Amino acid sequence: MDGRPEIELPDCPPPKSLPGTRTTDGEAFPTYACPSVPHLVLLVPDVDKVDLDRRGPPLRRDPAIGPGGANVNWVSPVGDGTYRMRTWERGVEGETLACGTGAVACALTLEEKAMASSPIRIWTRSRLPLDVSWRRNVDLITSIRVRGEGRLVCRGIVGELPT
């Protein structure tokens, strides 16, 4: 243990390709994964070049995903065996600095495409890594663990909602 928090997620089915997804140039291998929360994962050459404000909303609700939509993750190789990701989260309806289940979805997709294996390090928009490990059986992903540092990024007071 390195002192960073770690969580174990419930088992999940392997990721599946979504060939009907409306991708643009540079977005490859659209894949659906559901490690507790539904995610669409797209492989891109460089996550920094993705216009999330333009691409996030339509992909989050892409008909290929089904009702309810999904979080959308773009992932690209760093070059040292690690990867970088960016996430558009449903509910937030915007980019978030990190997403643990998104990192798992990216890791499982990379394994599915024979680009990586457990364990894997994924760098988030916060510039902090999430380390993901898992075991793959034929039709089930088990022992899913995510380790990473959490940080307080803002404080606020929420008033009562209007009735």
PDB file of C-alpha atoms in Angstrom:
ATOM      1  CA  MET A   1       0.000   0.000   0.000  1.00  0.00           C
ATOM      2  CA  ASP A   2       1.189   3.484  -0.793  1.00  0.00           C
ATOM      3  CA  GLY A   3      -1.196   5.341   1.521  1.00  0.00           C
ATOM      4  CA  ARG A   4      -3.601   6.419  -1.221  1.00  0.00           C
ATOM      5  CA  PRO A   5      -7.269   5.486  -0.820  1.00  0.00           C
ATOM      6  CA  GLU A   6      -8.448   2.383  -2.663  1.00  0.00           C
ATOM      7  CA  ILE A   7     -11.928   1.132  -3.451  1.00  0.00           C
ATOM      8  CA  GLU A   8     -13.158  -2.173  -4.804  1.00  0.00           C
ATOM      9  CA  LEU A   9     -16.031  -2.066  -7.270  1.00  0.00           C
ATOM     10  CA  PRO A  10     -18.625  -4.779  -7.866  1.00  0.00           C
ATOM     11  CA  ASP A  11     -18.010  -7.303 -10.641  1.00  0.00           C
ATOM     12  CA  CYS A  12     -19.146  -6.213 -14.092  1.00  0.00           C
ATOM     13  CA  PRO A  13     -19.522  -7.673 -17.585  1.00  0.00           C
ATOM     14  CA  PRO A  14     -16.731  -7.127 -20.125  1.00  0.00           C
ATOM     15  CA  PRO A  15     -16.941  -4.007 -22.308  1.00  0.00           C
ATOM     16  CA  LYS A  16     -18.697  -4.243 -25.663  1.00  0.00           C
ATOM     17  CA  SER A  17     -18.159  -2.407 -28.934  1.00  0.00           C
ATOM     18  CA  LEU A  18     -20.775   0.145 -30.006  1.00  0.00           C
ATOM     19  CA  PRO A  19     -20.278   0.411 -33.776  1.00  0.00           C
ATOM     20  CA  GLY A  20     -23.378   2.600 -34.268  1.00  0.00           C
ATOM     21  CA  THR A  21     -21.963   5.448 -32.157  1.00  0.00           C
ATOM     22  CA  ARG A  22     -21.694   8.814 -33.931  1.00  0.00           C
ATOM     23  CA  THR A  23     -17.939   9.341 -33.798  1.00  0.00           C
ATOM     24  CA  THR A  24     -15.866  11.973 -35.578  1.00  0.00           C
ATOM     25  CA  ASP A  25     -12.404  11.781 -37.127  1.00  0.00           C
ATOM     26  CA  GLY A  26      -9.871  10.603 -34.582  1.00  0.00           C
ATOM     27  CA  GLU A  27     -12.393   8.951 -32.237  1.00  0.00           C
ATOM     28  CA  ALA A  28     -11.864   5.192 -32.471  1.00  0.00           C
ATOM     29  CA  PHE A  29     -13.274   1.983 -30.987  1.00  0.00           C
ATOM     30  CA  PRO A  30     -16.442   3.317 -29.314  1.00  0.00           C
ATOM     31  CA  THR A  31     -16.978   0.946 -26.408  1.00  0.00           C
ATOM     32  CA  TYR A  32     -19.628   0.600 -23.703  1.00  0.00           C
ATOM     33  CA  ALA A  33     -18.524  -0.437 -20.211  1.00  0.00           C
ATOM     34  CA  CYS A  34     -20.535  -0.411 -16.991  1.00  0.00           C
ATOM     35  CA  PRO A  35     -18.347  -0.673 -13.884  1.00  0.00           C
ATOM     36  CA  SER A  36     -21.247   0.399 -11.601  1.00  0.00           C
ATOM     37  CA  VAL A  37     -22.039   3.373 -13.859  1.00  0.00           C
ATOM     38  CA  PRO A  38     -22.517   3.363 -17.681  1.00  0.00           C
ATOM     39  CA  HIS A  39     -19.608   4.743 -19.705  1.00  0.00           C
ATOM     40  CA  LEU A  40     -18.828   5.283 -23.372  1.00  0.00           C
ATOM     41  CA  VAL A  41     -15.075   5.104 -24.050  1.00  0.00           C
ATOM     42  CA  LEU A  42     -13.393   6.502 -27.163  1.00  0.00           C
ATOM     43  CA  LEU A  43      -9.719   6.120 -28.030  1.00  0.00           C
ATOM     44  CA  VAL A  44      -8.117   9.269 -29.443  1.00  0.00           C
ATOM     45  CA  PRO A  45      -4.555  10.273 -30.363  1.00  0.00           C
ATOM     46  CA  ASP A  46      -4.487  13.178 -27.853  1.00  0.00           C
ATOM     47  CA  VAL A  47      -7.152  13.874 -25.216  1.00  0.00           C
ATOM     48  CA  ASP A  48      -6.058  17.523 -25.021  1.00  0.00           C
ATOM     49  CA  LYS A  49      -7.311  18.110 -28.565  1.00  0.00           C
ATOM     50  CA  VAL A  50     -10.860  16.902 -27.888  1.00  0.00           C
ATOM     51  CA  ASP A  51     -13.476  19.665 -27.716  1.00  0.00           C
ATOM     52  CA  LEU A  52     -15.482  18.210 -24.820  1.00  0.00           C
ATOM     53  CA  ASP A  53     -18.039  21.032 -24.809  1.00  0.00           C
ATOM     54  CA  ARG A  54     -18.889  20.169 -28.419  1.00  0.00           C
ATOM     55  CA  ARG A  55     -18.511  16.370 -28.326  1.00  0.00           C
ATOM     56  CA  GLY A  56     -19.729  15.571 -24.804  1.00  0.00           C
ATOM     57  CA  PRO A  57     -23.447  16.425 -25.027  1.00  0.00           C
ATOM     58  CA  PRO A  58     -24.305  14.458 -28.188  1.00  0.00           C
ATOM     59  CA  LEU A  59     -22.199  11.440 -27.238  1.00  0.00           C
ATOM     60  CA  ARG A  60     -23.547  11.358 -23.687  1.00  0.00           C
ATOM     61  CA  ARG A  61     -27.022  10.833 -25.195  1.00  0.00           C
ATOM     62  CA  ASP A  62     -26.011   8.815 -28.277  1.00  0.00           C
ATOM     63  CA  PRO A  63     -28.854   6.448 -29.262  1.00  0.00           C
ATOM     64  CA  ALA A  64     -26.392   3.522 -29.455  1.00  0.00           C
ATOM     65  CA  ILE A  65     -25.993   3.752 -25.655  1.00  0.00           C
ATOM     66  CA  GLY A  66     -29.688   3.489 -24.893  1.00  0.00           C
ATOM     67  CA  PRO A  67     -32.003   5.347 -22.515  1.00  0.00           C
ATOM     68  CA  GLY A  68     -30.333   7.305 -19.757  1.00  0.00           C
ATOM     69  CA  GLY A  69     -27.123   7.830 -21.698  1.00  0.00           C
ATOM     70  CA  ALA A  70     -23.684   7.459 -20.169  1.00  0.00           C
ATOM     71  CA  ASN A  71     -20.608   9.286 -19.013  1.00  0.00           C
ATOM     72  CA  VAL A  72     -18.190   9.767 -21.914  1.00  0.00           C
ATOM     73  CA  ASN A  73     -14.445   9.171 -21.615  1.00  0.00           C
ATOM     74  CA  TRP A  74     -11.711   9.915 -24.115  1.00  0.00           C
ATOM     75  CA  VAL A  75      -8.422   8.091 -23.548  1.00  0.00           C
ATOM     76  CA  SER A  76      -5.024   8.380 -25.228  1.00  0.00           C
ATOM     77  CA  PRO A  77      -1.576   6.863 -24.700  1.00  0.00           C
ATOM     78  CA  VAL A  78       1.094   8.888 -22.916  1.00  0.00           C
ATOM     79  CA  GLY A  79       3.965   6.865 -24.375  1.00  0.00           C
ATOM     80  CA  ASP A  80       5.406   5.381 -21.194  1.00  0.00           C
ATOM     81  CA  GLY A  81       2.817   2.618 -20.803  1.00  0.00           C
ATOM     82  CA  THR A  82       0.345   4.921 -19.062  1.00  0.00           C
ATOM     83  CA  TYR A  83      -2.712   6.681 -20.446  1.00  0.00           C
ATOM     84  CA  ARG A  84      -4.556   9.984 -20.055  1.00  0.00           C
ATOM     85  CA  MET A  85      -8.293  10.419 -19.873  1.00  0.00           C
ATOM     86  CA  ARG A  86     -10.891  13.149 -19.886  1.00  0.00           C
ATOM     87  CA  THR A  87     -14.484  12.675 -18.780  1.00  0.00           C
ATOM     88  CA  TRP A  88     -17.811  14.300 -19.605  1.00  0.00           C
ATOM     89  CA  GLU A  89     -20.143  13.305 -16.756  1.00  0.00           C
ATOM     90  CA  ARG A  90     -23.884  12.984 -17.031  1.00  0.00           C
ATOM     91  CA  GLY A  91     -25.671  14.805 -14.237  1.00  0.00           C
ATOM     92  CA  VAL A  92     -22.819  17.304 -14.073  1.00  0.00           C
ATOM     93  CA  GLU A  93     -23.261  17.816 -17.834  1.00  0.00           C
ATOM     94  CA  GLY A  94     -19.673  18.924 -18.083  1.00  0.00           C
ATOM     95  CA  GLU A  95     -16.070  17.875 -17.728  1.00  0.00           C
ATOM     96  CA  THR A  96     -14.897  16.662 -14.333  1.00  0.00           C
ATOM     97  CA  LEU A  97     -11.337  16.527 -13.017  1.00  0.00           C
ATOM     98  CA  ALA A  98     -11.415  12.767 -12.420  1.00  0.00           C
ATOM     99  CA  CYS A  99     -13.758   9.789 -12.502  1.00  0.00           C
ATOM    100  CA  GLY A 100     -12.886   6.497 -10.835  1.00  0.00           C
ATOM    101  CA  THR A 101     -15.455   4.411 -12.699  1.00  0.00           C
ATOM    102  CA  GLY A 102     -14.405   6.192 -15.897  1.00  0.00           C
ATOM    103  CA  ALA A 103     -10.797   5.153 -15.307  1.00  0.00           C
ATOM    104  CA  VAL A 104     -12.009   1.567 -14.867  1.00  0.00           C
ATOM    105  CA  ALA A 105     -14.062   1.777 -18.078  1.00  0.00           C
ATOM    106  CA  CYS A 106     -10.997   3.099 -19.937  1.00  0.00           C
ATOM    107  CA  ALA A 107      -8.736   0.396 -18.498  1.00  0.00           C
ATOM    108  CA  LEU A 108     -11.153  -2.409 -19.401  1.00  0.00           C
ATOM    109  CA  THR A 109     -11.587  -0.990 -22.906  1.00  0.00           C
ATOM    110  CA  LEU A 110      -7.815  -0.793 -23.411  1.00  0.00           C
ATOM    111  CA  GLU A 111      -7.525  -4.427 -22.360  1.00  0.00           C
ATOM    112  CA  GLU A 112     -10.419  -5.400 -24.643  1.00  0.00           C
ATOM    113  CA  LYS A 113      -8.548  -3.773 -27.557  1.00  0.00           C
ATOM    114  CA  ALA A 114      -5.281  -5.555 -26.540  1.00  0.00           C
ATOM    115  CA  MET A 115      -3.576  -2.239 -25.764  1.00  0.00           C
ATOM    116  CA  ALA A 116      -2.992  -2.745 -22.024  1.00  0.00           C
ATOM    117  CA  SER A 117      -3.367  -5.210 -19.186  1.00  0.00           C
ATOM    118  CA  SER A 118      -3.918  -5.060 -15.445  1.00  0.00           C
ATOM    119  CA  PRO A 119      -2.654  -3.091 -13.598  1.00  0.00           C
ATOM    120  CA  ILE A 120      -2.692   0.208 -15.470  1.00  0.00           C
ATOM    121  CA  ARG A 121      -2.121   3.851 -14.545  1.00  0.00           C
ATOM    122  CA  ILE A 122      -4.444   6.480 -15.979  1.00  0.00           C
ATOM    123  CA  TRP A 123      -3.768  10.191 -15.584  1.00  0.00           C
ATOM    124  CA  THR A 124      -6.832  12.358 -15.033  1.00  0.00           C
ATOM    125  CA  ARG A 125      -7.539  15.990 -15.888  1.00  0.00           C
ATOM    126  CA  SER A 126      -6.538  16.841 -12.298  1.00  0.00           C
ATOM    127  CA  ARG A 127      -3.011  15.663 -13.224  1.00  0.00           C
ATOM    128  CA  LEU A 128      -3.246  12.975 -10.543  1.00  0.00           C
ATOM    129  CA  PRO A 129      -3.100   9.285 -11.450  1.00  0.00           C
ATOM    130  CA  LEU A 130      -5.647   6.583 -10.828  1.00  0.00           C
ATOM    131  CA  ASP A 131      -4.260   3.052 -10.683  1.00  0.00           C
ATOM    132  CA  VAL A 132      -6.693   0.384 -11.838  1.00  0.00           C
ATOM    133  CA  SER A 133      -6.404  -3.379 -11.420  1.00  0.00           C
ATOM    134  CA  TRP A 134      -8.810  -6.224 -12.156  1.00  0.00           C
ATOM    135  CA  ARG A 135      -9.167  -9.886 -13.058  1.00  0.00           C
ATOM    136  CA  ARG A 136     -10.855 -11.027 -16.231  1.00  0.00           C
ATOM    137  CA  ASN A 137     -12.860 -14.190 -16.531  1.00  0.00           C
ATOM    138  CA  VAL A 138     -14.534 -15.228 -19.763  1.00  0.00           C
ATOM    139  CA  ASP A 139     -17.745 -13.308 -19.137  1.00  0.00           C
ATOM    140  CA  LEU A 140     -17.067 -11.326 -15.962  1.00  0.00           C
ATOM    141  CA  ILE A 141     -14.585  -8.725 -14.702  1.00  0.00           C
ATOM    142  CA  THR A 142     -13.801  -9.272 -11.004  1.00  0.00           C
ATOM    143  CA  SER A 143     -11.586  -7.860  -8.244  1.00  0.00           C
ATOM    144  CA  ILE A 144     -11.840  -4.347  -9.715  1.00  0.00           C
ATOM    145  CA  ARG A 145      -9.794  -1.896  -7.668  1.00  0.00           C
ATOM    146  CA  VAL A 146      -9.120   1.811  -8.105  1.00  0.00           C
ATOM    147  CA  ARG A 147      -6.462   3.615  -6.116  1.00  0.00           C
ATOM    148  CA  GLY A 148      -5.869   7.349  -6.195  1.00  0.00           C
ATOM    149  CA  GLU A 149      -5.639  10.521  -4.229  1.00  0.00           C
ATOM    150  CA  GLY A 150      -8.727  12.601  -3.562  1.00  0.00           C
ATOM    151  CA  ARG A 151      -8.516  16.360  -3.152  1.00  0.00           C
ATOM    152  CA  LEU A 152     -10.934  19.053  -2.121  1.00  0.00           C
ATOM    153  CA  VAL A 153     -11.269  21.406  -5.085  1.00  0.00           C
ATOM    154  CA  CYS A 154     -14.033  23.720  -3.861  1.00  0.00           C
ATOM    155  CA  ARG A 155     -16.385  24.462  -0.998  1.00  0.00           C
ATOM    156  CA  GLY A 156     -19.876  25.807  -1.161  1.00  0.00           C
ATOM    157  CA  ILE A 157     -23.169  26.170   0.592  1.00  0.00           C
ATOM    158  CA  VAL A 158     -26.289  24.857  -1.023  1.00  0.00           C
ATOM    159  CA  GLY A 159     -29.515  26.480   0.008  1.00  0.00           C
ATOM    160  CA  GLU A 160     -32.921  24.924   0.108  1.00  0.00           C
ATOM    161  CA  LEU A 161     -34.363  24.043  -3.250  1.00  0.00           C
ATOM    162  CA  PRO A 162     -37.547  25.834  -4.287  1.00  0.00           C
ATOM    163  CA  THR A 163     -40.665  23.717  -3.942  1.00  0.00           C
TER     164      THR A 163
END
